[in-house]
Coordinates of C-alpha atoms in Angstrom, one line a residue:
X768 CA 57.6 -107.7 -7.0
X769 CA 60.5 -107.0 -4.6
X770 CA 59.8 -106.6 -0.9
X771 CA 61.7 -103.7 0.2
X772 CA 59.9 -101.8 -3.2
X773 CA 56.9 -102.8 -0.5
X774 CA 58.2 -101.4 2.3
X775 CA 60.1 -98.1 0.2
X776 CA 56.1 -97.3 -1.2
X777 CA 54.8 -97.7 2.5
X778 CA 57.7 -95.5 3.8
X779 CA 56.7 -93.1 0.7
X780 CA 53.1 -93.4 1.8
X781 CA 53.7 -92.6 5.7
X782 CA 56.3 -89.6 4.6
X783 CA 53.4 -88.0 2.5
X784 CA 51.4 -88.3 5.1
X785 CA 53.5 -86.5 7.8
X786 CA 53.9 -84.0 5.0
X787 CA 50.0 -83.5 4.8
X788 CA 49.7 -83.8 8.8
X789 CA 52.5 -80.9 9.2
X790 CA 50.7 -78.5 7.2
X791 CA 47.4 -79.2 8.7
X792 CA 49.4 -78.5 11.8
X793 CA 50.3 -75.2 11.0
X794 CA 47.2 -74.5 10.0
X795 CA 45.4 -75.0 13.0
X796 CA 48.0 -73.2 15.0
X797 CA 47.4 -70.4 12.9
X798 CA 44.3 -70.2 12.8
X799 CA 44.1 -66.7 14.6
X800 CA 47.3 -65.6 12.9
X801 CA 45.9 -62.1 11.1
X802 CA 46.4 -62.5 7.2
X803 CA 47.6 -65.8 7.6
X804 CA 47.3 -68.0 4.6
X805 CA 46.3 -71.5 4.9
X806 CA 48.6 -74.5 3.0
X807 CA 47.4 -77.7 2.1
X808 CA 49.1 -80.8 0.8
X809 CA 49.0 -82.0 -2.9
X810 CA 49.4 -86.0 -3.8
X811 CA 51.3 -87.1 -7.0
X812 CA 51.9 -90.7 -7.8
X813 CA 55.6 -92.3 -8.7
X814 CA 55.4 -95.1 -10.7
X815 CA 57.7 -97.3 -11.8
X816 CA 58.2 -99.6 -15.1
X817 CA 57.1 -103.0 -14.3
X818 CA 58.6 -105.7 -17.0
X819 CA 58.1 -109.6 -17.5
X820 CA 54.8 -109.6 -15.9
X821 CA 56.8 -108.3 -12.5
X822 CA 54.9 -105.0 -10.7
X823 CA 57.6 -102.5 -9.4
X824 CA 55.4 -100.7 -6.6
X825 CA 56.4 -96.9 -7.0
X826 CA 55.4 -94.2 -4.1
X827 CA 54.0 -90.7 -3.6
X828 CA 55.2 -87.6 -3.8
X829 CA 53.8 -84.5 -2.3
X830 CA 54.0 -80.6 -3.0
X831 CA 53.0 -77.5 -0.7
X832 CA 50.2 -75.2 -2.0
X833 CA 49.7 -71.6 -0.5
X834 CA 46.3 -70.3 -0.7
X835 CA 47.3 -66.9 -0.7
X836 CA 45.1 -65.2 -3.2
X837 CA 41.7 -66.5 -1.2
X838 CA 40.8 -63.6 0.8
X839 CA 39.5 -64.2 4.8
X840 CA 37.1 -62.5 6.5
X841 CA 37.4 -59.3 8.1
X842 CA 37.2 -58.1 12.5
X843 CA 37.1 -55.1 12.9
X844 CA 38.9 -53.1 15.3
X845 CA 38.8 -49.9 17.5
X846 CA 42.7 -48.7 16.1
X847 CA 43.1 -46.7 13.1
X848 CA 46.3 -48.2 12.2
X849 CA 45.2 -51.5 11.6
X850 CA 44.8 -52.1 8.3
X851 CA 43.2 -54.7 6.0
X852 CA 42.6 -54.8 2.1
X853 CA 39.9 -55.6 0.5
X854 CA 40.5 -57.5 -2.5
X855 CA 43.6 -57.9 -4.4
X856 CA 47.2 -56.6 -3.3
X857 CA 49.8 -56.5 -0.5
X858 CA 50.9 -54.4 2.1
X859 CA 54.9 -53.6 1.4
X860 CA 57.1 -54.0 4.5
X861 CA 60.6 -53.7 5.3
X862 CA 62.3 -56.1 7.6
X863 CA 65.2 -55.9 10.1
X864 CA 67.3 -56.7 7.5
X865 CA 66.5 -53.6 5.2
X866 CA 64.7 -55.8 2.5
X867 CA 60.9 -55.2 1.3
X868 CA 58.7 -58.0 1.5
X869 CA 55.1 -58.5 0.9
X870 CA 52.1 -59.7 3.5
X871 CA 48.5 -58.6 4.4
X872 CA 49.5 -59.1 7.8
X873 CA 48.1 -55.3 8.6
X874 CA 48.0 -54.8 12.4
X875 CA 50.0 -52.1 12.8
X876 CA 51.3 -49.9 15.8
X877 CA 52.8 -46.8 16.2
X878 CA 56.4 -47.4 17.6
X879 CA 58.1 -44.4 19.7
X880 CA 59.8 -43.5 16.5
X881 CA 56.4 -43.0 14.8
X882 CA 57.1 -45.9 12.2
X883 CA 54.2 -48.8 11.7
X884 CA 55.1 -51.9 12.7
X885 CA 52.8 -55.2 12.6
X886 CA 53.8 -57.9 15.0
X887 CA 56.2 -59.9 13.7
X888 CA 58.2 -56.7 13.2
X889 CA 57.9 -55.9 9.3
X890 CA 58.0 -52.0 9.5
X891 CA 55.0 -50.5 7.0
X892 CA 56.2 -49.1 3.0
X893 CA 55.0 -46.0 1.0
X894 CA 55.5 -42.8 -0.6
X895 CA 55.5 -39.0 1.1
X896 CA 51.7 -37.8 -0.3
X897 CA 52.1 -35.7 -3.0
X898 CA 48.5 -33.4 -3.7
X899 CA 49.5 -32.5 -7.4
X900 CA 50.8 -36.2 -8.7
X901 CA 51.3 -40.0 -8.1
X902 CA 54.8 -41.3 -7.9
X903 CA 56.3 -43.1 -10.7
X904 CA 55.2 -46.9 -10.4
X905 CA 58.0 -48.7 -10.3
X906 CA 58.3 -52.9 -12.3
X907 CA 60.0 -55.4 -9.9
X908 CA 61.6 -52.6 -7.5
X909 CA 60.9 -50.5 -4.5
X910 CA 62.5 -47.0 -5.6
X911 CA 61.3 -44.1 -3.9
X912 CA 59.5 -46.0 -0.7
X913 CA 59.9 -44.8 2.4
X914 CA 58.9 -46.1 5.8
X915 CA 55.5 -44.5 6.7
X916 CA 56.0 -42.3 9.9
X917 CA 53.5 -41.3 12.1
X918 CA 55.9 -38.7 14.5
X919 CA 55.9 -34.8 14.0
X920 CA 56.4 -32.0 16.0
X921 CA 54.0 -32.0 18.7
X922 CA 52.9 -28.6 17.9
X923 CA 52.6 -27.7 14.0
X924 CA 51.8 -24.0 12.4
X925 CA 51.3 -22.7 8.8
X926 CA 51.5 -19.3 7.6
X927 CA 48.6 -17.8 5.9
X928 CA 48.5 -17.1 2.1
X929 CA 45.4 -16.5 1.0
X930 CA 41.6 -15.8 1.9
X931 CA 38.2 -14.7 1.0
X932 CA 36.5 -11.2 2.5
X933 CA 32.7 -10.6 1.3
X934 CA 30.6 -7.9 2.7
X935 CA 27.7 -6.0 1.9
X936 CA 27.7 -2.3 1.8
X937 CA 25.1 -0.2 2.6
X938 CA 24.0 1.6 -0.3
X939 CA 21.9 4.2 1.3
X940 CA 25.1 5.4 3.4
X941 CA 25.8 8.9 2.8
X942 CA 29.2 9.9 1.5
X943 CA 32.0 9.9 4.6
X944 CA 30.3 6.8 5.7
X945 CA 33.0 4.2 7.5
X946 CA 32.8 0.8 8.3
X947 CA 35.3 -1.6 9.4
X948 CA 35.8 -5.1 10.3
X949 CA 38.5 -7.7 10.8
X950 CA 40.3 -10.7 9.2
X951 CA 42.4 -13.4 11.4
X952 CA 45.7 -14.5 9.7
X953 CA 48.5 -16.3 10.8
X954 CA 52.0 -15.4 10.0
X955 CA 54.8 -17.9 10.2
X956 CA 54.9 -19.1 13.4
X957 CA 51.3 -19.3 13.7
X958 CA 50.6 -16.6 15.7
X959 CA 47.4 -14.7 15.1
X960 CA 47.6 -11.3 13.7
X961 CA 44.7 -9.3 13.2
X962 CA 44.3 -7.7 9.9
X963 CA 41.7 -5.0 9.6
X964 CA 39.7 -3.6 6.4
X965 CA 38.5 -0.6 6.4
X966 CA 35.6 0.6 3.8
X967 CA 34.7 4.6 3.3
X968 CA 32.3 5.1 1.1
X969 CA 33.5 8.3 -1.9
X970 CA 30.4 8.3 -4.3
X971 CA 27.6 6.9 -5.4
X972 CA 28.5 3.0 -6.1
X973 CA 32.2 4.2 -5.1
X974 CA 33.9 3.1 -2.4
X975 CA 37.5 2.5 -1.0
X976 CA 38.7 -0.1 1.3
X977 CA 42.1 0.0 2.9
X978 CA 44.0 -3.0 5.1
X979 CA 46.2 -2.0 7.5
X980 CA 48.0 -3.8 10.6
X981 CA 47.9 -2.3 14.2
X982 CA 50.8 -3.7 16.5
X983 CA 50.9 -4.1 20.4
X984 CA 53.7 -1.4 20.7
X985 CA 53.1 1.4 23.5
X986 CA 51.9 3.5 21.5
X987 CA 50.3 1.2 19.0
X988 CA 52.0 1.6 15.0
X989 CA 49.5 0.7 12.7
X990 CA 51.1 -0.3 9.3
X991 CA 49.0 0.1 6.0
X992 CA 49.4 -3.7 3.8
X993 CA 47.1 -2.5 0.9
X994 CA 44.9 0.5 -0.6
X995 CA 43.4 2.6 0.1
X996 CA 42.3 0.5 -3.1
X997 CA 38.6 1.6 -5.3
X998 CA 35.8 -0.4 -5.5
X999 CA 33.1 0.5 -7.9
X1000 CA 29.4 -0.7 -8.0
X1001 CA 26.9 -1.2 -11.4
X1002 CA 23.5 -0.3 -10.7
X1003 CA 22.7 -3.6 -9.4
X1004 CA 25.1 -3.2 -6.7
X1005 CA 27.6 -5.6 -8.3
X1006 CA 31.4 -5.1 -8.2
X1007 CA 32.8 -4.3 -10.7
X1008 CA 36.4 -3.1 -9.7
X1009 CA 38.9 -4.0 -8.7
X1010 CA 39.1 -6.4 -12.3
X1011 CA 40.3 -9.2 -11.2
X1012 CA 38.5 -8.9 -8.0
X1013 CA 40.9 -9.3 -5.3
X1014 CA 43.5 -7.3 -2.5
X1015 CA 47.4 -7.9 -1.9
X1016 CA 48.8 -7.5 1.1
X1017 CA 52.4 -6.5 1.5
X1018 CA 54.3 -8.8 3.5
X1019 CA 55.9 -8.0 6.4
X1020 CA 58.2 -9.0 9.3
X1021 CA 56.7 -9.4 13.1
X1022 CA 58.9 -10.0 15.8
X1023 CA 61.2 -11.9 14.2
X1024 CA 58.1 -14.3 12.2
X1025 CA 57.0 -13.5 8.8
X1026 CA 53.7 -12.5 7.6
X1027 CA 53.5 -13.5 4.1
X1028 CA 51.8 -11.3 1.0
X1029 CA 48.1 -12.1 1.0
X1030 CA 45.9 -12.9 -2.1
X1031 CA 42.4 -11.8 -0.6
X1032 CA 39.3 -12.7 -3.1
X1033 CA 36.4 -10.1 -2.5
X1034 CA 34.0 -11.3 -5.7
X1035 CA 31.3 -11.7 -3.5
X1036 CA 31.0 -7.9 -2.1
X1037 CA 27.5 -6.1 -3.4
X1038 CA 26.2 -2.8 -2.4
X1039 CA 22.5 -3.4 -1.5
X1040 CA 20.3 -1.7 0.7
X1041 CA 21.0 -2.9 3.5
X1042 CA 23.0 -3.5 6.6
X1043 CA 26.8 -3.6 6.7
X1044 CA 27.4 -7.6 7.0
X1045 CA 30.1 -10.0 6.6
X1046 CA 29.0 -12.6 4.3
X1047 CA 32.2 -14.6 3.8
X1048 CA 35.4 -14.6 5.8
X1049 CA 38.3 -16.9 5.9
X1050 CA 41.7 -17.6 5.3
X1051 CA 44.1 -20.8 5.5
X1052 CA 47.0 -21.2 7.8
X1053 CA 46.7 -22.3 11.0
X1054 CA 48.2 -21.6 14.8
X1055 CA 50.0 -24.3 16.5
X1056 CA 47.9 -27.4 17.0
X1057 CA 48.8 -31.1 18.2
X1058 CA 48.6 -34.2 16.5
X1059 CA 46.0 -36.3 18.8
X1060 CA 45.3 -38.8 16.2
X1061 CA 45.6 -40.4 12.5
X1062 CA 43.2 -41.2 9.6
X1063 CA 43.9 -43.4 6.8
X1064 CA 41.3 -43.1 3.9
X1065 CA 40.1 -46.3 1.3
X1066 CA 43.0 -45.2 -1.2
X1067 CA 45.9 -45.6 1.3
X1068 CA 46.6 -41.7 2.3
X1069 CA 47.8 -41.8 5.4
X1070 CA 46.5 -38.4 7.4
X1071 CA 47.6 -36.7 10.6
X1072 CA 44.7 -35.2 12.9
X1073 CA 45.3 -32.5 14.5
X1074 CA 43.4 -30.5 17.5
X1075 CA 41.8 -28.0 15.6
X1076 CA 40.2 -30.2 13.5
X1077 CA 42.7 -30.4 10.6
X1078 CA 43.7 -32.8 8.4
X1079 CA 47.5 -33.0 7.1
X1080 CA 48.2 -36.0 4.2
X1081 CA 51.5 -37.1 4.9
X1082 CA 51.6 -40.5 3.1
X1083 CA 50.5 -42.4 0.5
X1084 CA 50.3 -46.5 1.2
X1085 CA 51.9 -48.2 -1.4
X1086 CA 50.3 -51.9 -2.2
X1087 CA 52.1 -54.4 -4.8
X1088 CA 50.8 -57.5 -6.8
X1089 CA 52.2 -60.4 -8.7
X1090 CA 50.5 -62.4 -11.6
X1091 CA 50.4 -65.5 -9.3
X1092 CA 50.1 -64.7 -5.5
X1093 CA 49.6 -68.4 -4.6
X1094 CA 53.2 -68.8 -6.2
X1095 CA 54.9 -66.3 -3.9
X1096 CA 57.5 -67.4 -1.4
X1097 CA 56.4 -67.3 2.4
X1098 CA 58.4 -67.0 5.0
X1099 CA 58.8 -66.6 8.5
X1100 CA 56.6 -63.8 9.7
X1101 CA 53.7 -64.5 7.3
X1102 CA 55.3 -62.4 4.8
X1103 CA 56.3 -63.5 0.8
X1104 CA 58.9 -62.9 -1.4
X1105 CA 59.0 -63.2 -4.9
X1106 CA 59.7 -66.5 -7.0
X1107 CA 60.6 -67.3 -10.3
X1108 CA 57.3 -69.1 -10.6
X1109 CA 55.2 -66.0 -8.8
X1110 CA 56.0 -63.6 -11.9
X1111 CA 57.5 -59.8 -11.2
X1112 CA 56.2 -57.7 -8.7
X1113 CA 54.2 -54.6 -9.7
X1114 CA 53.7 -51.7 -7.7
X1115 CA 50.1 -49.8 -7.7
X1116 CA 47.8 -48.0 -5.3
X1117 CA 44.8 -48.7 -3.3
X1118 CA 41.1 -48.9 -5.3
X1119 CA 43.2 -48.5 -8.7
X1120 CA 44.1 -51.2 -11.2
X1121 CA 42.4 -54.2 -9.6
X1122 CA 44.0 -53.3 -6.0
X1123 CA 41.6 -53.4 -3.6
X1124 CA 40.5 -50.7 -0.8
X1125 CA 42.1 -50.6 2.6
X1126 CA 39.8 -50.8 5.2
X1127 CA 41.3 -48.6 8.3
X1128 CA 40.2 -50.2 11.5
X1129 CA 39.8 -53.9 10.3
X1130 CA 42.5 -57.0 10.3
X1131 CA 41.8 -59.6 7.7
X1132 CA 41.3 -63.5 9.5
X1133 CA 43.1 -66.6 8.4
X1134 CA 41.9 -68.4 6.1
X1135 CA 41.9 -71.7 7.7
X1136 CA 38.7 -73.8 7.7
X1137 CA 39.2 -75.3 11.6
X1138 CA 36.5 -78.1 10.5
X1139 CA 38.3 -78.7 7.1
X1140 CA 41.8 -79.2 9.0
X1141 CA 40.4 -81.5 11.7
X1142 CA 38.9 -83.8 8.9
X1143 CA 42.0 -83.6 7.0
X1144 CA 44.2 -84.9 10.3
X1145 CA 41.8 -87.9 10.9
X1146 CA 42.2 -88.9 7.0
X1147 CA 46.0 -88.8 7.3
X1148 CA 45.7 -90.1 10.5
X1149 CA 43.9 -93.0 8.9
X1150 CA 46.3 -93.4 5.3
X1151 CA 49.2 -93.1 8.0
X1152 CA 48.1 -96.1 9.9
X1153 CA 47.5 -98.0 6.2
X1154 CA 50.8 -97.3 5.3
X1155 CA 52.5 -98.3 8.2
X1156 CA 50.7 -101.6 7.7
X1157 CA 51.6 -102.2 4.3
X1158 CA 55.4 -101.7 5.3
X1159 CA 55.0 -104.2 8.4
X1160 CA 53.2 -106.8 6.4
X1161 CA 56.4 -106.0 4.0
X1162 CA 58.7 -106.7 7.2
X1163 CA 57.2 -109.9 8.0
X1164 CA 57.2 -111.0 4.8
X1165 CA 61.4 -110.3 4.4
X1166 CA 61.2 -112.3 7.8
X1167 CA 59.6 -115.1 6.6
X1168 CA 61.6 -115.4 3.7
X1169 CA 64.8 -115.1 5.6
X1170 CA 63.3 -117.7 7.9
X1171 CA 63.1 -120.0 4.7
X1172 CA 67.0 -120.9 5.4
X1173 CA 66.4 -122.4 9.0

């Protein structure tokens, strides 16, 4: 047996140690630390060959494990922008640098810019929403992500396109009989214009209806958009005409904004007996309206709120997966980058293909066990102090046997 093998295998023992000790460290001080993931401290043993009856004492040697893919618990929160998933996936974040990383580190806030930024600085990933199609998932690349953003105009409009206008009427109206009423729309800067429809009944189940604008000129120009257009009744008071059952508008220019050709559905108009009445009347577009909050739904689409009620998609989030988290490369920030042991990274969305659902208002919690570390310190604490003492007994030993010579 040589000696200073003793003292090298204490040595190895009291450096494993440290090792264990500094990630039990790091755990407890992140404890808080939202989507931090906790590491612990693996033991392998080095042995040597022993020959003619000799023992060659070996050592230890220790390796780092990440338990990234064990999920914490969840607080929840009073801000819409902070984000946790539940279940498997990672929020994709660019750095200073300009390079995407991964982390479930999800509180977010709304920078003057309007970007997402969690607090170590990673700025939030994903696509513009699209309503018709998904974005082309991308294999071990980030094509086509763009930082989610937050800012728009402070006042936001839409020009009206289409509608719906149902009434009732009156079947036991003489012929000559009038009746008119009136449709909102909003032309391109969002200002309300006032369309109105005019119905004149011409026979029996016959009538007309005409749509006409009246501007605020002095004197007043009123400019027919559509008709007069015939409607005709069955005997059940049904329409039957116009086939298919709707109005165009003409479009038209108003100082300086544009009212755009309406598609107005009127399916829904009888002639019963009874009263005149507006049964159905709306149509989209909107007048300006400010942004006074967000919404972010399970499947990551990012949604800006605005005054009037509205709801505008204007992102999708983007989450990304490997085949081994727990083999992903962390770094400073509590964020991970790929390894060569990790497997590629795959793109996906939220609540699809094993990704989980993103809770909007919610932070996932460390992982960290605080009663599991505190045992863990006292053991090392303990193998430490063993270790120490098989390299002094080691010491004295080399002393005694230099002390031979005296």
């Amino acid at each position: 047996m040589s000696l200073y093998g003793t003292m090298r295998t204490g040595v190895s023992g009291m450096n494993a140690q440290a090792n264990r000790l500094s990630t039990v460290a790091d755990n407890i001080a992140n404890a808080n630390t939202t989507g931090y993931k906790k590491a612990s401290t693996q033991f392998s043993s080095l042995i040597l060959p022993s020959t003619g009856g000799a023992y060659n004492s070996g050592g230890v040697t220790t390796d780092v494990r990440y338990s990234i893919s064990s999920q914490g618990t969840f607080t929840y929160t009073t801000s819409a922008t902070d984000l946790a998933i539940n279940g498997g996936g990672f929020f994709i974040v660019q750095g200073a640098d300009g390079v995407e990383y991964l982390t479930r580190a999800g509180a977010f806030t709304p920078m003057d810019d309007g970007t997402l930024r969690n607090t170590a600085g990673f700025t939030l990933m994903g696509y513009p929403y699209s309503s018709t199609q998904d974005p082309t998932i991308v294999v071990n690349g980030f094509n086509g992500l763009t930082p989610i953003n937050l800012q728009s105009a402070s006042l936001t409009a839409s020009g009206s396109t289409s509608g719906a206008l149902d009434v009732n009427l009156p079947s036991n109206e003489a012929v000559g009989y009038t009746k008119s009423t009136s449709l909102v729309t909003y032309d391109s800067q969002g200002n309300e214009r006032l369309l109105n429809f005019e119905y004149e009944k011409t026979a029996d189940n016959a009538w007309t209806v005409t749509v006409s604008y009246t501007d605020d000129a002095t004197p007043p120009v009123t400019t027919v958009l559509n008709g007069p257009t015939a409607m005709t009744f069955d005997a059940d008071g049904k329409l039957l005409t116009p086939n298919p059952a709707s109005l165009t508008t003409a479009a038209m220019t108003i100082n300086g904004a544009n009212l755009a050709s309406l598609d107005i559905t009127i399916g829904g108009t009888t002639q019963l007996a009874s009263d005149f009445k507006v049964s159905n009347g709306k149509i989209d577009g909107n007048g300006p309206s400010e942004v006074i909050g967000y919404q972010i739904s399970d499947d990551g689409v990012v949604s800006l709120k605005y005054k009037n009620g509205d709801l505008e998609p204007k992102f999708r989030i983007a989450l990304a997966n490997v085949q081994s988290p727990d083999k992903l490369k962390p770094l400073a920030g509590n964020v991970y980058t790929q390894s060569n042991e990790s497997g590629v990274i795959v793109m996906g969305y939220a609540g699809n293909s094993g990704y989980g659902a993103i809770l909007s208002g919610a932070l996932e919690d460390s992982n960290v066990d605080i009663a599991e570390e505190l045992t863990a310190m006292i053991e090392s604490q303990r193998n430490y102090t063993a270790n120490s003492k098989v390299f002094q007994t080691g010491s004295e030993l080399m002393e005694t046997l230099v002390n031979l010579k005296r």
